[in-house]
Coordinates of C-alpha atoms and ligand atoms in Angstrom, one line a residue:
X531 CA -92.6 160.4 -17.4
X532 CA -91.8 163.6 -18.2
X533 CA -90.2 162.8 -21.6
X534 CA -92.8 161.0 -23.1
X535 CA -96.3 162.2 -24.1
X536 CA -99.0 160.5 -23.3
X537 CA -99.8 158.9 -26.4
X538 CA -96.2 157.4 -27.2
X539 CA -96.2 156.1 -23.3
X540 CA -99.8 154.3 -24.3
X541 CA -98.2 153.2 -27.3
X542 CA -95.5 151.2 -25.1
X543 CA -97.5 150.4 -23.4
X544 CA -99.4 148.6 -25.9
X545 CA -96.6 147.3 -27.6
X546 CA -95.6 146.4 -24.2
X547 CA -98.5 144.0 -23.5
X548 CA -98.3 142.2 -26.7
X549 CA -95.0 140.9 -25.3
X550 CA -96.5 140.3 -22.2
X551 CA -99.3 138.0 -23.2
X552 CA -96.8 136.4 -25.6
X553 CA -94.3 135.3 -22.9
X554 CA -97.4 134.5 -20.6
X555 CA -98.9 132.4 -24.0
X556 CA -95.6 130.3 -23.7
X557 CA -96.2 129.2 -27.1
X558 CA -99.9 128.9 -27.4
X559 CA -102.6 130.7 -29.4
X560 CA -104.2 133.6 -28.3
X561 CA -104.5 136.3 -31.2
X562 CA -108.3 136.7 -30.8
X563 CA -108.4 138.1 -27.4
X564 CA -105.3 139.4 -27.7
X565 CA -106.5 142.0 -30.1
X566 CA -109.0 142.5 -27.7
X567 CA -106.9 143.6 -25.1
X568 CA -105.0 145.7 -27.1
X569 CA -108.2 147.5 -28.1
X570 CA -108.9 148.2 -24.2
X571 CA -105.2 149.5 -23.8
X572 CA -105.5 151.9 -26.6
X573 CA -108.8 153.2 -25.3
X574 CA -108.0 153.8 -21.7
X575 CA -109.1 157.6 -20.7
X576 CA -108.6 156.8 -17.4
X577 CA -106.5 158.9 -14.8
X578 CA -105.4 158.2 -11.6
X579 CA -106.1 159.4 -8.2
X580 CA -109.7 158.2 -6.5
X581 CA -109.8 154.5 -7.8
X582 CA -113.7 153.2 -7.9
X583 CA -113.8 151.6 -5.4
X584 CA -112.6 154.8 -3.4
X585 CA -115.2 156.9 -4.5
X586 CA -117.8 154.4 -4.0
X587 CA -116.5 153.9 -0.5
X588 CA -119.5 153.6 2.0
X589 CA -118.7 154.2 5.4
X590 CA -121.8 152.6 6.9
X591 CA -121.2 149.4 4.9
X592 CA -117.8 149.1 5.4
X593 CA -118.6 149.8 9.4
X594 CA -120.8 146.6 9.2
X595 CA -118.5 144.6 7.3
X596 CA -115.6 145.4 9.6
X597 CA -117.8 144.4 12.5
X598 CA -117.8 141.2 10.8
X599 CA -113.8 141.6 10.3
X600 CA -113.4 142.2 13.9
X601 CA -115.2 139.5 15.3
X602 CA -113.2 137.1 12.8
X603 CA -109.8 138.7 14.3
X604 CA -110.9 138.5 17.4
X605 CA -111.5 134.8 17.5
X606 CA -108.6 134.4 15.4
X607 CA -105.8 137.0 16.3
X608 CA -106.3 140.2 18.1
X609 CA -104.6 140.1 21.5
X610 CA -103.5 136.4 21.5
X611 CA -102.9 136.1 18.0
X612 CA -101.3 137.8 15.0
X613 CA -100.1 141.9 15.7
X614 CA -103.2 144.4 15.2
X615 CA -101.6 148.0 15.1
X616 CA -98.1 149.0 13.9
X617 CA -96.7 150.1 10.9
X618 CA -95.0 146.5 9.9
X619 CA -96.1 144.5 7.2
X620 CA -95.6 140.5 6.1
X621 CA -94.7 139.8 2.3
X622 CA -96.1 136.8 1.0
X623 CA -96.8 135.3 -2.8
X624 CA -97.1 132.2 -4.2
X625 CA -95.8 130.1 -6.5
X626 CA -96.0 126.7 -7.9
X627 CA -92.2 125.7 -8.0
X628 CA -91.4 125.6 -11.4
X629 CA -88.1 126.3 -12.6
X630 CA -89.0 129.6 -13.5
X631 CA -90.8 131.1 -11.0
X632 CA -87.8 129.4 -8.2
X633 CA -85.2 131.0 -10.4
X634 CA -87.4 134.4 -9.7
X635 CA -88.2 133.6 -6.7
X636 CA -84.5 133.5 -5.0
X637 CA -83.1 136.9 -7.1
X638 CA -86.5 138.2 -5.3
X639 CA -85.4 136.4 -1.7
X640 CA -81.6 137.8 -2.6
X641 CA -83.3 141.3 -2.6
X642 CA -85.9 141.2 -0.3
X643 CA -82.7 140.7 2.5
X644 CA -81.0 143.6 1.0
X645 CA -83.9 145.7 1.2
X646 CA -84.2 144.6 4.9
X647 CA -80.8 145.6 5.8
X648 CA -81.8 149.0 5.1
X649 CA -82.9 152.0 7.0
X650 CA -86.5 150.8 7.5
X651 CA -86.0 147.4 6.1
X652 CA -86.9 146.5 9.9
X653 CA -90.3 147.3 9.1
X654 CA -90.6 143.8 6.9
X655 CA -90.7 141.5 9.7
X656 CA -92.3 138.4 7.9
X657 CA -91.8 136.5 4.3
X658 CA -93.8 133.4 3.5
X659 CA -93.5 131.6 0.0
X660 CA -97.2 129.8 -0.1
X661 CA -96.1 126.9 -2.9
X662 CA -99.4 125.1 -4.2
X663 CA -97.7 122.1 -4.9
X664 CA -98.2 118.4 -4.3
X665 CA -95.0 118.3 -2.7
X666 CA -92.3 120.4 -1.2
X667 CA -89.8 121.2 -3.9
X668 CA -86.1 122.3 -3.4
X669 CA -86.6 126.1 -1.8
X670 CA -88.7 124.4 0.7
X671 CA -85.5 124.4 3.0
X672 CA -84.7 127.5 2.0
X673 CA -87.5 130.2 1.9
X674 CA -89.9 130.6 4.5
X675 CA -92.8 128.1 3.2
X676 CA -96.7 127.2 3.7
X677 CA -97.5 124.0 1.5
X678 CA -100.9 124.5 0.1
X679 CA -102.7 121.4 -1.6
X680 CA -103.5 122.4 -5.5
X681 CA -106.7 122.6 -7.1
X682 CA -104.6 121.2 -10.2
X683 CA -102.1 118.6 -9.3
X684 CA -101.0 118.4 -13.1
X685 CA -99.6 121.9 -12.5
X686 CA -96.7 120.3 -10.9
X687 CA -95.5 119.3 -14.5
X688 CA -97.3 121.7 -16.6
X689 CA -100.2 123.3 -17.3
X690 CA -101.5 126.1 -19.4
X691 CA -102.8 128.4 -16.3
X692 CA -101.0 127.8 -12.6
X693 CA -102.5 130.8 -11.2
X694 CA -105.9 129.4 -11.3
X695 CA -104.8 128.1 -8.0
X696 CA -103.4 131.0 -6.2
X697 CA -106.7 132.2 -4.7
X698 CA -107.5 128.9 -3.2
X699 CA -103.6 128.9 -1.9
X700 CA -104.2 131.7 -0.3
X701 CA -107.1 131.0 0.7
X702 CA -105.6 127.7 2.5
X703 CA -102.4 129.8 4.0
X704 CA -105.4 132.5 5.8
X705 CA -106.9 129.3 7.2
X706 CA -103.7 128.0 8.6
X707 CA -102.8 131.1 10.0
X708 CA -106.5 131.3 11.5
X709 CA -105.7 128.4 13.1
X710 CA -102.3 128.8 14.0
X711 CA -102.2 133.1 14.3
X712 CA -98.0 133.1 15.1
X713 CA -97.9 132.1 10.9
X714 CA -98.2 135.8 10.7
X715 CA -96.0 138.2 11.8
X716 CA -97.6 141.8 11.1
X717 CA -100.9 143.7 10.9
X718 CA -100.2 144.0 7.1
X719 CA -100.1 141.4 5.2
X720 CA -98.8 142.0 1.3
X721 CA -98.9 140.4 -1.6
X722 CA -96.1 140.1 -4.4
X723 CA -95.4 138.0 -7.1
X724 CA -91.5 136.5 -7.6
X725 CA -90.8 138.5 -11.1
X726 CA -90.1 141.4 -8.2
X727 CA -87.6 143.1 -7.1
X728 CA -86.7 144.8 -3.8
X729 CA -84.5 148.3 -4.8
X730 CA -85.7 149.4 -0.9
X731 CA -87.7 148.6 2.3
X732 CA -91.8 149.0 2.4
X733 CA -93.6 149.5 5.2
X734 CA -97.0 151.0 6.0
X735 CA -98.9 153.5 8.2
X736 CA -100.2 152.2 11.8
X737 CA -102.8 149.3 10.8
X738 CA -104.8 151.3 13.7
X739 CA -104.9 154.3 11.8
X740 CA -107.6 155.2 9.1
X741 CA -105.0 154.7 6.0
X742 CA -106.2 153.0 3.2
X743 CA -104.9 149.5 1.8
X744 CA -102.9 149.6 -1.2
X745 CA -102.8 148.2 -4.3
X746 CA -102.1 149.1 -8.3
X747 CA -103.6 150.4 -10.8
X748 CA -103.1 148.0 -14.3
X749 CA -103.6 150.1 -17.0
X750 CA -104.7 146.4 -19.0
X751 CA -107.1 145.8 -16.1
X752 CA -110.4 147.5 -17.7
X753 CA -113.9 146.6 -16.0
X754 CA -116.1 148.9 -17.8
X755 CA -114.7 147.7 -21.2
X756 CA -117.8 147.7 -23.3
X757 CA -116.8 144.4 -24.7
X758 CA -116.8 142.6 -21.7
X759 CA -119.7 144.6 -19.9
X760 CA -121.9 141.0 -20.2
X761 CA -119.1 139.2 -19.0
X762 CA -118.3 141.4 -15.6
X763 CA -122.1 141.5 -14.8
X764 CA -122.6 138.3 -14.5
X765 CA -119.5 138.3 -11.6
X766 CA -120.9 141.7 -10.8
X767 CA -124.6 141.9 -11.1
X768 CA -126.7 145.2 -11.3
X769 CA -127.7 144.8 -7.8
X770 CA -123.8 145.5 -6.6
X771 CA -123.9 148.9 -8.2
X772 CA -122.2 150.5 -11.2
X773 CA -119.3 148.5 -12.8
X774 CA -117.2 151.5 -11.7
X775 CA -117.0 150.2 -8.5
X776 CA -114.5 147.4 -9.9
X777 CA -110.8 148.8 -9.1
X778 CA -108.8 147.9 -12.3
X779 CA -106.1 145.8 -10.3
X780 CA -105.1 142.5 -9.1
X781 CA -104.0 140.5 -6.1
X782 CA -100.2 141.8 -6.3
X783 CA -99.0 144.2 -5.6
X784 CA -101.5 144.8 -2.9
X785 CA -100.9 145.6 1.0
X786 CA -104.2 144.7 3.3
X787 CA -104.9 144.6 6.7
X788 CA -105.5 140.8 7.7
X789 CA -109.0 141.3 8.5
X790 CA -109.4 142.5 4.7
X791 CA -107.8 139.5 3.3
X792 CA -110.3 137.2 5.3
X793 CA -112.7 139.2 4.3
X794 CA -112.0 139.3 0.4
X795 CA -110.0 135.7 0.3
X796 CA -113.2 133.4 -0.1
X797 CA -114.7 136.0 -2.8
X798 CA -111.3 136.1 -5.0
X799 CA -111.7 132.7 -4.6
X800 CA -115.6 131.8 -5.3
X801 CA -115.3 134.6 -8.6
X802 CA -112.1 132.4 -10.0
X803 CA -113.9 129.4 -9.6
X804 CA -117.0 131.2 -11.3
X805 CA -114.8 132.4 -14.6
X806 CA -112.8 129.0 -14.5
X807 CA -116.4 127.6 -14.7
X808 CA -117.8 129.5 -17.9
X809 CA -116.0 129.8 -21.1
X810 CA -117.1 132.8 -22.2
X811 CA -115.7 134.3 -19.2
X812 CA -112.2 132.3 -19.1
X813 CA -112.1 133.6 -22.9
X814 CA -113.1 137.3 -22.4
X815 CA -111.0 137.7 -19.4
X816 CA -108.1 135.9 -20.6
X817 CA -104.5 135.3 -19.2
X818 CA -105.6 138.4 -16.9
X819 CA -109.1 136.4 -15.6
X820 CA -107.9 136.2 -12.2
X821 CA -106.5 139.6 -11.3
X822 CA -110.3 140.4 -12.6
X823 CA -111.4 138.2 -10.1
X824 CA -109.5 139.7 -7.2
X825 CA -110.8 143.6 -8.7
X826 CA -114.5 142.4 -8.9
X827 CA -114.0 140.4 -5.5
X828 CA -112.5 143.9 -3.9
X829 CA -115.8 145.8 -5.3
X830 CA -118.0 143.2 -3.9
X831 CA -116.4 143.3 -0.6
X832 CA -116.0 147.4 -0.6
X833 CA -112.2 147.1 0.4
X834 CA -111.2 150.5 -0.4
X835 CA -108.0 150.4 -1.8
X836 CA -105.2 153.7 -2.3
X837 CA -104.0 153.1 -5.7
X838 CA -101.4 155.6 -7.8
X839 CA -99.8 155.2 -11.1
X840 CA -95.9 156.0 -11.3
X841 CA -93.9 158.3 -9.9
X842 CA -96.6 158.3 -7.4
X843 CA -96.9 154.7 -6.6
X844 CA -95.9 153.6 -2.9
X845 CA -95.7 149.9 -4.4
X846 CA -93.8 149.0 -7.7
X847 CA -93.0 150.5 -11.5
X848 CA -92.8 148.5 -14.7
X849 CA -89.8 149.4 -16.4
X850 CA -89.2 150.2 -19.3
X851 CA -92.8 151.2 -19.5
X852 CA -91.6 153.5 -15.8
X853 CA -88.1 155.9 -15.9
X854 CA -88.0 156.3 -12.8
X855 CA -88.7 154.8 -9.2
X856 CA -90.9 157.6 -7.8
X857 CA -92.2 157.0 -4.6
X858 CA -91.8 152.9 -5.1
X859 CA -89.4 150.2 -3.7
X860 CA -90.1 147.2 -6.1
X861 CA -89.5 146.7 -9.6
X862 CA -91.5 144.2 -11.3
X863 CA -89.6 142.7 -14.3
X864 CA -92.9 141.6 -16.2
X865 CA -92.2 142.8 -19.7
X866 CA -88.2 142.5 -21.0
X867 CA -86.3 145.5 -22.1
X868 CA -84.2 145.7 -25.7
X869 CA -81.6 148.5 -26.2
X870 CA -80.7 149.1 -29.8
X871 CA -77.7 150.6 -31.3
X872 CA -79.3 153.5 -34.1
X873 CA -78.2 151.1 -37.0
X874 CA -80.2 148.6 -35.6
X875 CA -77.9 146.3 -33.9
X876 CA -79.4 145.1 -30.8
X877 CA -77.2 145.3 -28.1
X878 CA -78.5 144.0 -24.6
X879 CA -81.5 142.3 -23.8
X880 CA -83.0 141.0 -20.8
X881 CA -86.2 138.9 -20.3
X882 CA -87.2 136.9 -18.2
X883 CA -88.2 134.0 -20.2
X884 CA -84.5 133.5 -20.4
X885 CA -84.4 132.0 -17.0
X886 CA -87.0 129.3 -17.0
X887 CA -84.9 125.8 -17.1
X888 CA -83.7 123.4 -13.5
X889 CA -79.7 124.9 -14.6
X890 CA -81.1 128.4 -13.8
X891 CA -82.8 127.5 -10.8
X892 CA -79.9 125.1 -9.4
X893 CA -77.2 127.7 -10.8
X894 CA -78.4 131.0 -10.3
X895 CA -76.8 132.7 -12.9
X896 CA -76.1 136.3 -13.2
X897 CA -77.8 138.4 -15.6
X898 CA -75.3 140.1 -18.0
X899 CA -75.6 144.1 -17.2
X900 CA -76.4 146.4 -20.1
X901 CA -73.3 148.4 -22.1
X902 CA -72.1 151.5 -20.7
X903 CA -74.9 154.7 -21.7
X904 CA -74.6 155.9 -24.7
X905 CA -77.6 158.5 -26.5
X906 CA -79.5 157.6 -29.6
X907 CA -80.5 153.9 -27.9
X908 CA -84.1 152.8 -28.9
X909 CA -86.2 150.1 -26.7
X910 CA -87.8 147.3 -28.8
X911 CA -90.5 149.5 -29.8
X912 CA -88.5 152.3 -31.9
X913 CA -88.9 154.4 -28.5
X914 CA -85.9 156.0 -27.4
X915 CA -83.8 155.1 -24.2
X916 CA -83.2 157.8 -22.5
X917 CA -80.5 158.3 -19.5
X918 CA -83.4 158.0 -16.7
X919 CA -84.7 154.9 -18.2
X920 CA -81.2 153.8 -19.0
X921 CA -80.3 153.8 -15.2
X922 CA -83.8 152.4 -14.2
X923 CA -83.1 148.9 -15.9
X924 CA -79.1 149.2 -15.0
X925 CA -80.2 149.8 -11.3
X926 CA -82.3 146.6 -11.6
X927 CA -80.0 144.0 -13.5
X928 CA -77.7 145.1 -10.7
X929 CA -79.9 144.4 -7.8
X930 CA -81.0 141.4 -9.2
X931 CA -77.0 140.1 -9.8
X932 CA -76.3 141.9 -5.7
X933 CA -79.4 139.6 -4.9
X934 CA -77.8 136.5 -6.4
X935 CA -74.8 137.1 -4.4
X936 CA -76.3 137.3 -1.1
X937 CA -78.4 134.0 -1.9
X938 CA -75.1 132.4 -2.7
X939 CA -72.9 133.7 0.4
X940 CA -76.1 132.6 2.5
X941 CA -75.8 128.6 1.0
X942 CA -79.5 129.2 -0.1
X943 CA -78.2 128.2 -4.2
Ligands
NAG320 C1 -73.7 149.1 -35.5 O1 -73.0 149.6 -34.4 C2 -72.4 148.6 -33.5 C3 -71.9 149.3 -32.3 O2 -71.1 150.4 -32.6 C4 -71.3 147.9 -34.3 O3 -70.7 147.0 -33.5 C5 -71.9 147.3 -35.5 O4 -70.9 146.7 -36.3 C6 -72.7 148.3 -36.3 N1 -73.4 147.6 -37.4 C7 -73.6 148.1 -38.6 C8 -74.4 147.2 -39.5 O5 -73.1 149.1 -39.0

């Protein structure tokens, strides 16, 4: 990030999220909160490094819990069940089988096999869609699937918050693979979301080793906002310790032993259940309520989770916010990208919210590359576009397309 100062990458940043919450909004009204997330973007001070929850980490209590951990793999995997040591690691996410997210979810299964057929891509050795869904829908054939039952049936169709019922998906897909341990394939299990892409292979160190989960850092996700202070003690009481503890992250991307994920699953899922519950909570917290759930359910649980901000993330960037890959594999298309021409002409776009009808998900279409480089681009926000960046969003548009392709010569479209 080199090129950009601080205050113009918080800027974007900004400017960023407003898009963001718009395309997450889908139409509906928001402005009052929205300002107030804008207010915690502008006034982050943070850097990165020791999250909390790192420097908060207590060995004796973690010792305890993991007893706890241990028992629960060993009467559910351990020797006879799912692997305990190794560097390999299962991807899952979930999804509710809209349009939208199938459309994402195929480029993602597209890439995800490229990535595997890569030096190290041997290393992902599992890949479960968990669909909270009444029914199967069409991928069920097609991408490794665990039906969960949904909280919200009437997500189905629509409704104005689906991931309401991811922690209780997962919740349902730990339980089954309690009971049936071959449902996982590695020590690691790690979480994405289908707006991701696979530019290489991930892997972790040995699960036996000492090495830290990992997740990321969301510079949006702000605990000790004063603002919300009432609201995050009430998930978070004094008694816990200092609101600090709370890791400003989310479920995905986030790479946990499985004895971790039992461990924080029913949490993530009791503290949804507890915002979902109080509407002074659901409106503080916002469209970002239950990656606060999974942050505060990670403090209560003392996970302590290895999180970096790009270049030196090991997990994903955010372009254009992110110029460069770093040390990450995934890309995470969450915000779109606008080059202009210096007269003002825009002249690519991409954004997700493009793709969100059946055609797209029955079709698969390709998404139409950028123009060849040229200097003097700006980004939506009057920022300019430089070369780095440039090749950042080219590199993804053409995984993304190389994705399709595979999908299609597979007979998964
Ligand atoms: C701006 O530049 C583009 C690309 O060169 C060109 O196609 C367009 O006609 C120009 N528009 C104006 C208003 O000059």
């Amino acid at each position: 990030m080199g090129h950009r100062s601080p205050v113009t990458r918080k800027k974007l940043l900004a400017f960023l999220f407003v898009g963001f919450v718009a395309g997450l909004g889908l139409g509906f009204v928001f402005m009052g909160t929205l300002h107030a997330f804008i207010e915690i973007g502008a006034s982050k001070h943070h850097h990165e490094g020791q999250s909390a929850a790192e420097q908060q980490a207590l060995p004796a209590a973690v010792e305890q819990k993991g007893g706890t951990a241990a028992t629960v793999v060993a009467a559910a995997g351990g020797a006879s069940g799912w692997p305990t040591t190794g560097e390999t690691v299962h991807i899952a996410y979930t999804s509710n089988g809209s349009p939208y997210t199938n459309y994402q979810n195929l480029v993602m299964y597209g890439t995800y096999k490229l990535a595997q057929k890569m030096p190290g891509g041997d290393k992902m050795v599992g890949f479960t869609r968990i669909l909270h869904r009444t029914t199967h829908d069409a991928l069920s054939p097609r991408v490794p699937t665990f039906l969960a039952t949904p909280l919200h049936p009437e997500c189905d169709a629509w409704c104005d918050y689906p991931v309401a019922d991811r922690p209780n998906a997962i919740r349902q897909f730990l339980d089954a693979a309690v009971a049936d341990p071959s449902m996982i394939k590695a020590p690691w299990l790690y979480m994405i979301e289908t707006d991701f892409v696979f530019v290489g292979p991930f892997s972790m160190p040995p699960a036996e080793s000492s090495a830290k989960s990992v997740a990321f850092p969301y510079g949006y996700i702000q605990p000790t906002y004063p603002t919300i202070e009432g609201v995050m003690r009430k998930l978070y009481p004094e008694s816990e310790g200092p609101l600090e503890d709370i890791p400003p992250t989310g479920p995905s991307p986030t790479c946990m032993r499985m004895a971790e994920w039992l461990r924080i699953a029913p949490r993530y899922e009791q503290v949804t259940k507890q915002i979902e519950e109080d509407e002074e909570a659901k409106k503080a917290l916002d469209w970002v309520r239950e990656m606060y759930a999974f942050s505060v359910a990670a403090a209560l649980e003392k996970i302590p989770l290895d999180m970096h901000e790009p270049p030196d993330s090991v997990t994903m960037i955010q372009p254009p916010a992110d110029a460069g890959m770093g040390k990450a594999h995934l890309m995470h298309y969450t915000w779109g990208a606008v080059f202009n021409h210096p007269n003002g002409t825009k002249l690519w776009e991409f954004d997700k919210r493009f793709y969100t009808e059946l055609e797209h998900e029955q079709q698969l279409p390709k998404i139409p590359p950028p123009p060849p480089f040229e200097e003097g681009w700006t980004l939506q926000d009057g920022l300019p576009v430089p070369r780095p960046l440039y090749d950042v969003i080219a590199l993804m548009i053409l995984t993304m397309n190389a994705g399709i392709d595979v999908i299609k010569a597979e007979g998964l479209a």
